[in-house]
Coordinates of C-alpha atoms (C1' of nucleotides) in Angstrom, one line a residue:
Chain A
X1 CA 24.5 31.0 -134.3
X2 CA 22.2 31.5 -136.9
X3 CA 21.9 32.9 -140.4
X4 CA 19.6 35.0 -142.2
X5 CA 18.3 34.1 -145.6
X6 CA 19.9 35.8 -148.5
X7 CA 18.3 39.0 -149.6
X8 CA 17.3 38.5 -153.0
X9 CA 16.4 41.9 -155.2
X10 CA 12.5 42.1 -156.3
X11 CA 13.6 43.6 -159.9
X12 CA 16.4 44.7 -162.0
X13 CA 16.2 48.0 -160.8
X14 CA 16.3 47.3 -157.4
X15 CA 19.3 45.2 -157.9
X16 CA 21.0 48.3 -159.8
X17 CA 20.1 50.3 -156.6
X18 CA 21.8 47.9 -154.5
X19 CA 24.6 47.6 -156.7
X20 CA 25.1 51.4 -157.2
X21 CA 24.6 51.8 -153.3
X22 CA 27.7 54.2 -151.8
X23 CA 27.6 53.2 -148.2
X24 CA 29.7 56.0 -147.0
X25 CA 27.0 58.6 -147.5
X26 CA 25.8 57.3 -143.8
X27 CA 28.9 59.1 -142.0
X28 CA 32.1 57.6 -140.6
X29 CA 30.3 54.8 -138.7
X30 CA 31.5 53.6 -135.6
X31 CA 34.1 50.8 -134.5
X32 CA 32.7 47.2 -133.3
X33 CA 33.4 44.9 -131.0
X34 CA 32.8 42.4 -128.1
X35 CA 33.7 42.0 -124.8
X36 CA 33.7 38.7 -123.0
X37 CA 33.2 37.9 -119.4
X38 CA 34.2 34.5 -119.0
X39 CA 33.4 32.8 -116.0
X40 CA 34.7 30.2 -114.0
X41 CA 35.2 28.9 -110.5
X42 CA 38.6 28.9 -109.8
X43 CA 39.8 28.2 -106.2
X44 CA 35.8 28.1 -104.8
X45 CA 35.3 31.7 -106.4
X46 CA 33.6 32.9 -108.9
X47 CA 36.4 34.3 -111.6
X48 CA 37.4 35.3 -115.0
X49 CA 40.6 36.5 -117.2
X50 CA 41.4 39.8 -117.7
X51 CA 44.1 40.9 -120.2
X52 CA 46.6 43.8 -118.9
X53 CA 46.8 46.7 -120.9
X54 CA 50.1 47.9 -122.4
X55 CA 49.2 50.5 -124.3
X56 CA 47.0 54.0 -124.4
X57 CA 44.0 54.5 -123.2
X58 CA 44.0 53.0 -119.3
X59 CA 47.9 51.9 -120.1
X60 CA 48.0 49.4 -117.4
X61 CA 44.9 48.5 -116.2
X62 CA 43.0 45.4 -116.5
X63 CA 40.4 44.8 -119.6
X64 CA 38.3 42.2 -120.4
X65 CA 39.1 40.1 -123.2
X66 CA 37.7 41.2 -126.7
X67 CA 38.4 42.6 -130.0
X68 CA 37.0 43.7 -133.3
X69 CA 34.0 42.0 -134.8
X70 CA 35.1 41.5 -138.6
X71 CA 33.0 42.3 -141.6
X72 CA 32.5 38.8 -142.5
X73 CA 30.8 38.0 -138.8
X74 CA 28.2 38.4 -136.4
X75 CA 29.1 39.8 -133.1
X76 CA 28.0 36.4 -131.8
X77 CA 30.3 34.6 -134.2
X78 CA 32.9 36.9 -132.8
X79 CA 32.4 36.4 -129.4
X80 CA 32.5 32.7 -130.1
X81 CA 35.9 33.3 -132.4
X82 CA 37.8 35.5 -129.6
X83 CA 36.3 33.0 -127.0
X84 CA 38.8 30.0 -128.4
X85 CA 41.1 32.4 -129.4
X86 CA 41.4 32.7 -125.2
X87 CA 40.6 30.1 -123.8
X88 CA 41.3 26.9 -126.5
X89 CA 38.5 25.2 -125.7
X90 CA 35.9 23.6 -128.1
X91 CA 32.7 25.2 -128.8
X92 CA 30.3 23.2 -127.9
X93 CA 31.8 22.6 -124.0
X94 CA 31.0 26.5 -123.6
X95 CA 27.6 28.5 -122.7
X96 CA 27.5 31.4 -124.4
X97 CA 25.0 34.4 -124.6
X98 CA 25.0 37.9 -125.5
X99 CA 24.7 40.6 -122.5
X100 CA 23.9 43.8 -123.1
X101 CA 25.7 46.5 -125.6
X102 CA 27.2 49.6 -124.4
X103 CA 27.3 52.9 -126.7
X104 CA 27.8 55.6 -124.3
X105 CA 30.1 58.1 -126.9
X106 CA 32.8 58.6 -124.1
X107 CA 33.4 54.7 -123.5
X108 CA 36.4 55.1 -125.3
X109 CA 38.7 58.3 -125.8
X110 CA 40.5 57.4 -129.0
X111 CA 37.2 57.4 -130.8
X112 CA 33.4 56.3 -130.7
X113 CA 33.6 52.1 -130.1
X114 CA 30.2 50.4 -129.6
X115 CA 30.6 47.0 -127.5
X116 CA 28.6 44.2 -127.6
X117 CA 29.1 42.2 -124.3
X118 CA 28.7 38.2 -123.9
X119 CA 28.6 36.3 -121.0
X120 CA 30.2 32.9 -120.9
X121 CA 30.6 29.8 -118.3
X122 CA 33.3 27.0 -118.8
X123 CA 34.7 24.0 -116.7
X124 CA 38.4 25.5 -115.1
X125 CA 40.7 23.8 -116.9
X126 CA 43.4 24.7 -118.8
X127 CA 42.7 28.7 -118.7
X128 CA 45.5 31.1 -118.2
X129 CA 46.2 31.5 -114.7
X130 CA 49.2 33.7 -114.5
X131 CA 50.9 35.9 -117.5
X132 CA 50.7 34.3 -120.7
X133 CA 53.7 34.6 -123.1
X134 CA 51.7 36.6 -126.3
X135 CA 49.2 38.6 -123.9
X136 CA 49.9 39.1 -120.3
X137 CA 46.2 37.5 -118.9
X138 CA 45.5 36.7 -115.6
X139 CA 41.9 34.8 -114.0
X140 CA 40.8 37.3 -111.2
X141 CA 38.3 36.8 -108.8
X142 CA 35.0 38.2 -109.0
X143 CA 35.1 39.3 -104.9
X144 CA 38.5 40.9 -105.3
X145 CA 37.9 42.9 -108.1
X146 CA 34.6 44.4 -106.5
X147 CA 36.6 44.7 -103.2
X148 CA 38.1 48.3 -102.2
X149 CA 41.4 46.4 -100.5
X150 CA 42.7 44.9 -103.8
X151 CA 43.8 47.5 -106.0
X152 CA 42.3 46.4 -109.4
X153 CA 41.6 48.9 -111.6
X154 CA 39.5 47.5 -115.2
X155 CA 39.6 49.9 -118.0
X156 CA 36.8 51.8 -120.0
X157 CA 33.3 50.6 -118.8
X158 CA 34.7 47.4 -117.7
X159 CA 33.5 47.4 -114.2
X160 CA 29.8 48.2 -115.4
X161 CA 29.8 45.6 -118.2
X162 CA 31.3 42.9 -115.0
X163 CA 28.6 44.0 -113.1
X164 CA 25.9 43.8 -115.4
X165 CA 27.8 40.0 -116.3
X166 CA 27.3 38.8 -112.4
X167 CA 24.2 39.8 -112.2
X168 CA 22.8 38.0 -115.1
X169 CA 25.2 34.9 -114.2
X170 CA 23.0 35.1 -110.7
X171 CA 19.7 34.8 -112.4
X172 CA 20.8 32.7 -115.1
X173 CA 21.3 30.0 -112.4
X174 CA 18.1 30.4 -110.7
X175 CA 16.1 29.4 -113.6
X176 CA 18.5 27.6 -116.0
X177 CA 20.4 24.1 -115.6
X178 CA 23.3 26.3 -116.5
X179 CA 25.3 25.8 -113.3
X180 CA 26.7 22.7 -114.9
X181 CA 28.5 24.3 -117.6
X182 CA 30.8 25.4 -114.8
X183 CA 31.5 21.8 -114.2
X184 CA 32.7 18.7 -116.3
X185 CA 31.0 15.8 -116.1
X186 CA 30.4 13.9 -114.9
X187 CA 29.4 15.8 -111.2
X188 CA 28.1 15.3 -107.9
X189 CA 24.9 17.4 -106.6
X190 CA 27.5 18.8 -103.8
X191 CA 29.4 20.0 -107.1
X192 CA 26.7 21.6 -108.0
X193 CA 25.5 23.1 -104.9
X194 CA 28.9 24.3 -104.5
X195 CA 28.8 26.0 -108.0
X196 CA 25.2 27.5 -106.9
X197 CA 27.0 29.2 -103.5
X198 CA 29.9 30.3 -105.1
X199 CA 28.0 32.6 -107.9
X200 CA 25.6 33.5 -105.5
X201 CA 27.4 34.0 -102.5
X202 CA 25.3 32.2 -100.1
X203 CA 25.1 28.6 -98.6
X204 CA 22.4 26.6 -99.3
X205 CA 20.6 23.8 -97.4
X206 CA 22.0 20.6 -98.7
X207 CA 19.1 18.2 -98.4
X208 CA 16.7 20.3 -99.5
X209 CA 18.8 21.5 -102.5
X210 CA 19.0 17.8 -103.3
X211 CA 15.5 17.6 -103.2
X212 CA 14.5 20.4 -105.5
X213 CA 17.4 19.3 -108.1
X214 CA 16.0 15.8 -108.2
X215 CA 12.4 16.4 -108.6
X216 CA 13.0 18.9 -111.6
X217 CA 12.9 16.9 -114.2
X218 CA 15.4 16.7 -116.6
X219 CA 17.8 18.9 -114.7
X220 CA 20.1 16.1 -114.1
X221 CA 20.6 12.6 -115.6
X222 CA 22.4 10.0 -113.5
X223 CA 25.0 8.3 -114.7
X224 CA 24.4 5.1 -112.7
X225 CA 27.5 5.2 -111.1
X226 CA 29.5 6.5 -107.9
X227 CA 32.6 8.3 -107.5
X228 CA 33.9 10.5 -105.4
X229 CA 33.3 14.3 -105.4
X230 CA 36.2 16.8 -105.8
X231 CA 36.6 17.0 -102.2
X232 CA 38.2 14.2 -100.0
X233 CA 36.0 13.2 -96.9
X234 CA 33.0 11.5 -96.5
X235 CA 30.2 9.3 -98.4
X236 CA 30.6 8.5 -102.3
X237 CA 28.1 10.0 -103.9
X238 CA 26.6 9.2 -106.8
X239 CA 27.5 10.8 -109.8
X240 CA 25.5 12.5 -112.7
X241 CA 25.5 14.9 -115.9
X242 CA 23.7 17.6 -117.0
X243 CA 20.3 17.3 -118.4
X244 CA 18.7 17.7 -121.5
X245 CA 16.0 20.9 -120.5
X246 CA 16.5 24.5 -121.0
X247 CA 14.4 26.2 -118.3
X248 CA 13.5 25.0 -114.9
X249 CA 10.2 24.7 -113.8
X250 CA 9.8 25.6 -111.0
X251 CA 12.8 28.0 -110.5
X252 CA 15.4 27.7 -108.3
X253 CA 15.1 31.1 -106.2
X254 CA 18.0 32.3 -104.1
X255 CA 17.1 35.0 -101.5
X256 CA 17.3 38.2 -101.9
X257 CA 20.7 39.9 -102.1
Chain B
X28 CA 20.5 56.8 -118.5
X29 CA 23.9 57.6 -117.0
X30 CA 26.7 58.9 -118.1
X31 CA 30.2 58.3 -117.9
X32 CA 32.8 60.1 -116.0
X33 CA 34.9 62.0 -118.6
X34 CA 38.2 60.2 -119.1
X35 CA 41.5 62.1 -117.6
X36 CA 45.0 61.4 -119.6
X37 CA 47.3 60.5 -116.9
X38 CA 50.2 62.0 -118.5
X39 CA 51.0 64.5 -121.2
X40 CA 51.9 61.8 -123.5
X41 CA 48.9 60.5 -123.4
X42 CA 47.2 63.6 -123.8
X43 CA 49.3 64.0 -127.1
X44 CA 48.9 60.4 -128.2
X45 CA 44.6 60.3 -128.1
X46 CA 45.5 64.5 -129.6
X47 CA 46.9 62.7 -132.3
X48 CA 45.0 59.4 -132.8
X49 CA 43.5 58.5 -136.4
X50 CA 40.5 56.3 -136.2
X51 CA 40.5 55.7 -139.4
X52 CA 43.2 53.0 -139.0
X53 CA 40.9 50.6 -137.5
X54 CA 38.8 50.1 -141.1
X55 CA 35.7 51.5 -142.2
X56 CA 33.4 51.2 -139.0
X57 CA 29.8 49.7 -139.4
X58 CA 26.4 51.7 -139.5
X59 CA 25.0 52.1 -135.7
X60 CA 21.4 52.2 -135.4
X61 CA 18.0 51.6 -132.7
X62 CA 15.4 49.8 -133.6
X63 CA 12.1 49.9 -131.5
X64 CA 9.1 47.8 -130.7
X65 CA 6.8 50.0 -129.0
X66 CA 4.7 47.9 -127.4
X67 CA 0.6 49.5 -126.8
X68 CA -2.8 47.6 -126.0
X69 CA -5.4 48.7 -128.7
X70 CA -8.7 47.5 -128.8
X71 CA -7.8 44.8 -126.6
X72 CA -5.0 43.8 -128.6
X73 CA -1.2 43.9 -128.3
X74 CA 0.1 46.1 -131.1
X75 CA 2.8 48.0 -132.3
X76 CA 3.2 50.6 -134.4
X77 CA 5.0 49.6 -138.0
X78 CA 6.4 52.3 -140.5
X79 CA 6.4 51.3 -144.2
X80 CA 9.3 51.4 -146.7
X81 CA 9.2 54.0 -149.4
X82 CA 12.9 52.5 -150.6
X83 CA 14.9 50.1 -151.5
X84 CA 15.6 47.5 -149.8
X85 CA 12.2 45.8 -148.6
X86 CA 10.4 49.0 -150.2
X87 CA 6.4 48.1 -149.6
X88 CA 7.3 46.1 -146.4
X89 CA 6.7 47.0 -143.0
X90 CA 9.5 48.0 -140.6
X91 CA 10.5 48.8 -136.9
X92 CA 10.6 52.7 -136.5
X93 CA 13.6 53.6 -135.3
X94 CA 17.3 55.3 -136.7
X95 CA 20.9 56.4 -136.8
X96 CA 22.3 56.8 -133.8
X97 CA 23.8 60.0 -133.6
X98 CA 27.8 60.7 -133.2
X99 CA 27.1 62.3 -129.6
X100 CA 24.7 60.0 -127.7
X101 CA 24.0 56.5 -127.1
X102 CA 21.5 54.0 -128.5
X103 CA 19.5 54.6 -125.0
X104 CA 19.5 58.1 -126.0
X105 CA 18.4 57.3 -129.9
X106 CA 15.7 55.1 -128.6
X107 CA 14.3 57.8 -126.2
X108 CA 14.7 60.7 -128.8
X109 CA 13.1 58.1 -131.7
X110 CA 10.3 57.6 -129.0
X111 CA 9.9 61.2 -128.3
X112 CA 9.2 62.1 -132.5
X113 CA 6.9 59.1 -132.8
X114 CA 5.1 58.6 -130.4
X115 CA 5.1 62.7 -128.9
X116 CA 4.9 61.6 -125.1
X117 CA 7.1 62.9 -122.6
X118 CA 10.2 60.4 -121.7
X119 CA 8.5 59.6 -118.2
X120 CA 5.5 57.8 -118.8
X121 CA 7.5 55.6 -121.0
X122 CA 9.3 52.1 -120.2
X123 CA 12.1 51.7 -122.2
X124 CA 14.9 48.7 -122.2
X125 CA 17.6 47.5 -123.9
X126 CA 16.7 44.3 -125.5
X127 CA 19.2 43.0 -127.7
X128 CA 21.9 43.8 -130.8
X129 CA 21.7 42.1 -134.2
X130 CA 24.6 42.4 -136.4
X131 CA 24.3 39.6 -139.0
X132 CA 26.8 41.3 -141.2
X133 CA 24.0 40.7 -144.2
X134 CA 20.8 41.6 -142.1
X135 CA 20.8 44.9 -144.7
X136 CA 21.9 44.3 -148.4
X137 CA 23.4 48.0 -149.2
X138 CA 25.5 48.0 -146.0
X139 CA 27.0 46.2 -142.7
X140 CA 24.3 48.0 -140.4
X141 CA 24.9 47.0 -136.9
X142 CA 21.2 47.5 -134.7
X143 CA 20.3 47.6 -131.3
X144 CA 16.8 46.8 -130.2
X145 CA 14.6 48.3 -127.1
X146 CA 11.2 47.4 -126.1
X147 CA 8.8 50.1 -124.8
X148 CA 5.5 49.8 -123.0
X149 CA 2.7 52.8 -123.3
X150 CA -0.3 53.1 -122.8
X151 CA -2.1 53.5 -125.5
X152 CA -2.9 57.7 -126.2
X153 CA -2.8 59.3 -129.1
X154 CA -0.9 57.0 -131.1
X155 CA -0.8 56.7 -135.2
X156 CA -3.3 54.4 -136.0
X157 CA -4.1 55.4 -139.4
X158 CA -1.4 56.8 -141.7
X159 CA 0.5 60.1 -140.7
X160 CA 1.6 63.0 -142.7
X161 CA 5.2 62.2 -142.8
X162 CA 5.8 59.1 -142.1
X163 CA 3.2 56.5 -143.4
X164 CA 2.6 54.6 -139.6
X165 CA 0.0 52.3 -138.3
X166 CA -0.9 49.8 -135.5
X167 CA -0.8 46.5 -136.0
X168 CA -1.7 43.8 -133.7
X169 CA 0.6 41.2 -132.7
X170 CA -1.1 38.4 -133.6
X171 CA -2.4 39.8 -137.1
X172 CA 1.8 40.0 -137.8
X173 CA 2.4 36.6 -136.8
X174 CA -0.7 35.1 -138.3
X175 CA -0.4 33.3 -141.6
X176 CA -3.5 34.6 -142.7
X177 CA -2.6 38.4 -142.9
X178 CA 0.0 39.1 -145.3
X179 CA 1.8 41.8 -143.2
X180 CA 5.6 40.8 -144.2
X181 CA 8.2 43.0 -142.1
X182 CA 11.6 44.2 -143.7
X183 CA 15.3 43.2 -142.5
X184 CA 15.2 40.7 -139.6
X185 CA 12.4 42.7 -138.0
X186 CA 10.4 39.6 -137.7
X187 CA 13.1 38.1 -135.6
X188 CA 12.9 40.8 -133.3
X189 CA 9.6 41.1 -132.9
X190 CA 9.5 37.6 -131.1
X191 CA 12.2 38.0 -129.2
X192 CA 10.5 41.6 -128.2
X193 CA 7.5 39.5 -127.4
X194 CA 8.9 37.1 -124.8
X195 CA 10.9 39.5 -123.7
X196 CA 7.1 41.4 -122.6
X197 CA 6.0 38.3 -121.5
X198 CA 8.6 37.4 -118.9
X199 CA 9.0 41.1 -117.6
X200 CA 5.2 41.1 -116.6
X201 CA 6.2 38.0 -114.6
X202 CA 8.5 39.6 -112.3
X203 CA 8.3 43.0 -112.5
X204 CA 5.4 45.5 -112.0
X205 CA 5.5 46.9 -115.7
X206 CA 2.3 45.7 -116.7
X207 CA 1.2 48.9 -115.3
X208 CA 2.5 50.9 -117.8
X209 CA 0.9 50.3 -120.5
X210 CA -2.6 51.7 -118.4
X211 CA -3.0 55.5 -117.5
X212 CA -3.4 55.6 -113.9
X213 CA -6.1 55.4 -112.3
X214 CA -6.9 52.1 -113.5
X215 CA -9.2 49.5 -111.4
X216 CA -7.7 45.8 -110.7
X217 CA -9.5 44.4 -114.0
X218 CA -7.4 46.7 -116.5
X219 CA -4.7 45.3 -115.0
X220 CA -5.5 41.7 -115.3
X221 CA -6.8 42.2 -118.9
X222 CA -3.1 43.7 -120.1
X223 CA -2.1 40.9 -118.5
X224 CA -4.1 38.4 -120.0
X225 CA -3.7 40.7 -123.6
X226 CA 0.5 40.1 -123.6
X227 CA 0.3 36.2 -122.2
X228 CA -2.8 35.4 -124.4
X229 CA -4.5 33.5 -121.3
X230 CA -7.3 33.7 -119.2
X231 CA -6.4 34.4 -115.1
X232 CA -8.9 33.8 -112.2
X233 CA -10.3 37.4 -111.2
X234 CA -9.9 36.6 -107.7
X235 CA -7.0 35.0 -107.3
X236 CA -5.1 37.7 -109.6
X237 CA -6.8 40.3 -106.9
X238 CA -5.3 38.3 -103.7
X239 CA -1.7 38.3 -105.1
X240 CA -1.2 41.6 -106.7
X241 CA -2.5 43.2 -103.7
X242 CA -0.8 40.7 -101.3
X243 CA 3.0 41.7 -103.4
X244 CA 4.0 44.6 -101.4
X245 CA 4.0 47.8 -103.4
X246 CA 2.8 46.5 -106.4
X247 CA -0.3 48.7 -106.8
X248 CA -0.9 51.3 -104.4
X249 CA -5.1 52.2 -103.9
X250 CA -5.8 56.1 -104.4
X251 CA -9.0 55.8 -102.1
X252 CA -11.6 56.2 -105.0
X253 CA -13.7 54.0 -106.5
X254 CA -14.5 54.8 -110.3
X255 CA -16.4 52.9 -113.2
X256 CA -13.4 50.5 -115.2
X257 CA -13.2 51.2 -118.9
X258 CA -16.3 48.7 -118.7
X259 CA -19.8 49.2 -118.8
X260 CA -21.3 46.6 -117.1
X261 CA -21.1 45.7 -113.4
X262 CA -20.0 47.1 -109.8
X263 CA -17.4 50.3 -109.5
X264 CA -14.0 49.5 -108.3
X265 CA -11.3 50.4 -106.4
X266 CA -8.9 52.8 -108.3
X267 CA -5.1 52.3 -107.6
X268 CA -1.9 53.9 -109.6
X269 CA 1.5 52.0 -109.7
X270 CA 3.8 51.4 -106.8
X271 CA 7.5 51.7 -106.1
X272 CA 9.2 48.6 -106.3
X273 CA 10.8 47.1 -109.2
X274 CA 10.5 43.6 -108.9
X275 CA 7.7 41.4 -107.7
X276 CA 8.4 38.9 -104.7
X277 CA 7.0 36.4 -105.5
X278 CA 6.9 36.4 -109.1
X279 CA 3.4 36.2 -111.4
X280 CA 3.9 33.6 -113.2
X281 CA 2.1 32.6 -116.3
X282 CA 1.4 28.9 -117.3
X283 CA 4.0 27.3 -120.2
X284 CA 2.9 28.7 -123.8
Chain C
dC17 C1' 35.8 5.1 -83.5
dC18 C1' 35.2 9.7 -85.4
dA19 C1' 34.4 13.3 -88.7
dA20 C1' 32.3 14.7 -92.7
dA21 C1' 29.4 14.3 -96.4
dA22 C1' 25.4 11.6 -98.6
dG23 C1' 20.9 10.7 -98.4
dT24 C1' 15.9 10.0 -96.2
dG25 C1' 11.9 11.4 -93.2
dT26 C1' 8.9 14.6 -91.4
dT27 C1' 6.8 18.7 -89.6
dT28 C1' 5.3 23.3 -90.5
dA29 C1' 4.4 27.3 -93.1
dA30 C1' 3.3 29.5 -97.3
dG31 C1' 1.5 29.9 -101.8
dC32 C1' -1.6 28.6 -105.6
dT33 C1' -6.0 26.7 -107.6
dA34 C1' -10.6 26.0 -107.7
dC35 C1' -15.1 26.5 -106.3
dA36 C1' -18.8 28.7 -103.8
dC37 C1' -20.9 32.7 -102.6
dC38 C1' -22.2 37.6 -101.5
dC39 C1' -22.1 42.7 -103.0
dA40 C1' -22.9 46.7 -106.0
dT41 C1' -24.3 48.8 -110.2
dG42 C1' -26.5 49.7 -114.6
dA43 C1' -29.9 48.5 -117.9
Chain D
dT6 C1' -35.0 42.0 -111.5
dC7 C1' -31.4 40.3 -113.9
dA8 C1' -26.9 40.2 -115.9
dT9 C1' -22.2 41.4 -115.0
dG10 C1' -18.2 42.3 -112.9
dG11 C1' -16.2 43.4 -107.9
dG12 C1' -14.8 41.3 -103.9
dT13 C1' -14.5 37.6 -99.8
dG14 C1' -14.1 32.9 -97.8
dT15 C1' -12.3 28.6 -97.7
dA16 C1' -10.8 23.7 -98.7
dG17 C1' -7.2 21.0 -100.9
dC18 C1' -3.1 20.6 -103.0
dT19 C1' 1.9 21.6 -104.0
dT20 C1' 6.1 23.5 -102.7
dA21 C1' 9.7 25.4 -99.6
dA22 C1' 12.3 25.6 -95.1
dA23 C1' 14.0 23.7 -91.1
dC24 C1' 15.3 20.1 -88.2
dA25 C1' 16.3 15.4 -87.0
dC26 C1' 18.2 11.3 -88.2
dT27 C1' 20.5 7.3 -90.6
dT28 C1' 24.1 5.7 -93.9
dT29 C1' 28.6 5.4 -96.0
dT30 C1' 33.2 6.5 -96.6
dG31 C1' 38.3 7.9 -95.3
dG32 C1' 41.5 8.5 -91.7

DNA sequence: CCAAAAGTGTTTAAGCTACACCCATGA
DNA sequence: TCATGGGTGTAGCTTAAACACTTTTGG
């Protein structure tokens, strides 16, 4: 999160202008906030909290975390704010990137709100898996809220915005080293081959995945150690963290949808 | 750009509660506004045109065009309908996209001014190069902004955006087939390489360009004529017009900056 | 020993790069 | 006829996909 440079006035009467400057000549303005899709893999799917409802509008559906952006902040700085707010977790563990901002007039009956969505991934850990005492959030799955069996209704533009989130989560991983922000380190490559399938919904050749992870440089660092993975059966494998790059050259391409 | 379905109260006392609802309750709102880098190839150069500042703040600097957005449409709508007065082409020779929000709560000194970003691509017709009537426009090259030579300074965080605008030009040509829109079809293989080579800022092989846009499916579709290029010099070409597909399997993928 | 995952080798296909070379057109 | 860009051919390299196979661990 960064910060602009103070705006400093050219001449006296420019600083009068600003000074004298009546802000509500512009209209009513509109009401700001964010929205937050925070993922994590949960049970070998893809998931994230939603908060129930218990008011009007959409009085008992599911929402995605959020609130106001205050006038002291960025959105990001919001995002980032509402983020530990949810989840407890430090900043610095988290990945977290704006989406998209949505402005359609109707998105919200009580009046005009403009949303400004962000994406994050973090480790499961310690995230609210059934009702909370203050705010009744639960972590969903990704596959049942798209299904038509579950019966999981998301409020406002919700299921758009979740859309728009899984999408950019898919490509994200293709040429990021992102998928290890869904893990803590340190991780096996099956880790993180499992954390490829689950967002993307597809299995992937194991050897060959191996392959492509190792000779991108930078992706992963070994840690010179083994351990064993999360899962119980089978060879030791040795274990690694994530690596100090930002974009993967080549990609990492999964097949078309 | 779609709309949402109209929300239905589910019971009368919701009806009477969103009847009754006071916005004002949730403080005084922020200033909503587009902002938009229309992106053009002019004389062989990436431009954009600028609009200068008669006022306070940044009065004498160079800024995006762009404006409020209005109480009954989205920003997609405001950027489309700010399009539509400058530039005076019809919505659907025009690429628009969202590109991204900026809401540094002191990104404008008189006021909290929340703004959302979309790049365009056009091809490059009867645009302002020298000053209009109203509004004093031009053209500026890309590079001339970001060279330290000129002394072109741009208002708020417009500077900002323009990079970000930039890459985000960049990495669409890599996967998508939008190059083409900023070239009035029919256009020979060559125009298309050269607004290629104009947004990266790199040389490509001729013939190897030729083999993989017209081995990518759909990409460019030939019309059957051959015609003279905007060139002088040299054999006629094939003409072609713009496909149907949105993304490009495999990408085309430009070397690291 | 057996199952399951880790890890290595290898073959084949596909794509990209570079260079050579011919074709068509205007000056 | 010559310069210039359009267009084709092809060798050599890199990468991806698929399959086979060996190694290491827990039960």
């Amino acid at each position: 999160v960064q910060k602009l440079s103070k705006y400093i006035p050219s001449s006296p009467e420019e600083e009068k202008f600003l000074a004298d400057y009546n802000p509500t000549k512009y209209g009513p303005g509109v009401a700001y906030t964010v929205d937050i899709i925070v993922f994590t893999i949960h049970n070998g799917k893809l998931s994230l909290p939603l908060v129930k409802r218990g008011g009007f509008p959409y009085k008992g559906s599911w929402a995605l975390p959020g609130g106001f952006v205050e006038s002291n902040e960025s959105s990001e700085e919001a995002a980032v704010r509402e983020l530990g707010e949810e989840t407890g977790l430090s900043i610095d563990k988290i990945y977290c990137e704006q989406l998209k901002t949505y402005s359609d007039p109707d998105r919200d009956p009580r009046m005009r709100v403009v949303s400004t969505a962000y994406v994050a991934f973090i480790p499961h850990l310690g995230m609210p898996v059934g009702g909370d005492d203050a705010v009744d959030a639960h972590l969903f799955a990704v596959e049942d809220i798209l299904s038509d069996d579950e019966d999981i209704t998301l409020a406002f533009d919700h299921l758009r915005i979740l859309e728009d989130a899984l999408e950019r989560a898919k490509s994200k991983l293709e040429y990021t080293p992102l998928a290890a922000t869904f893990l803590e380190a340190p991780f096996t490559l099956s880790d993180l081959r499992r954390v490829y399938e689950t967002v993307w919904g597809q299995s992937l050749h194991a050897a060959n995945f191996r392959r492509k992870v190792l000779s991108t440089n930078g992706f992963v660092v070994p840690i010179g150690e083994k351990g064993s993975s999360k899962f119980e059966s089978g060879r030791t494998a040795e274990l690694y963290t994530i690596g100090n790059v930002n974009m993967l050259h080549p990609a990492l391409l999964r097949n078309q949808d």
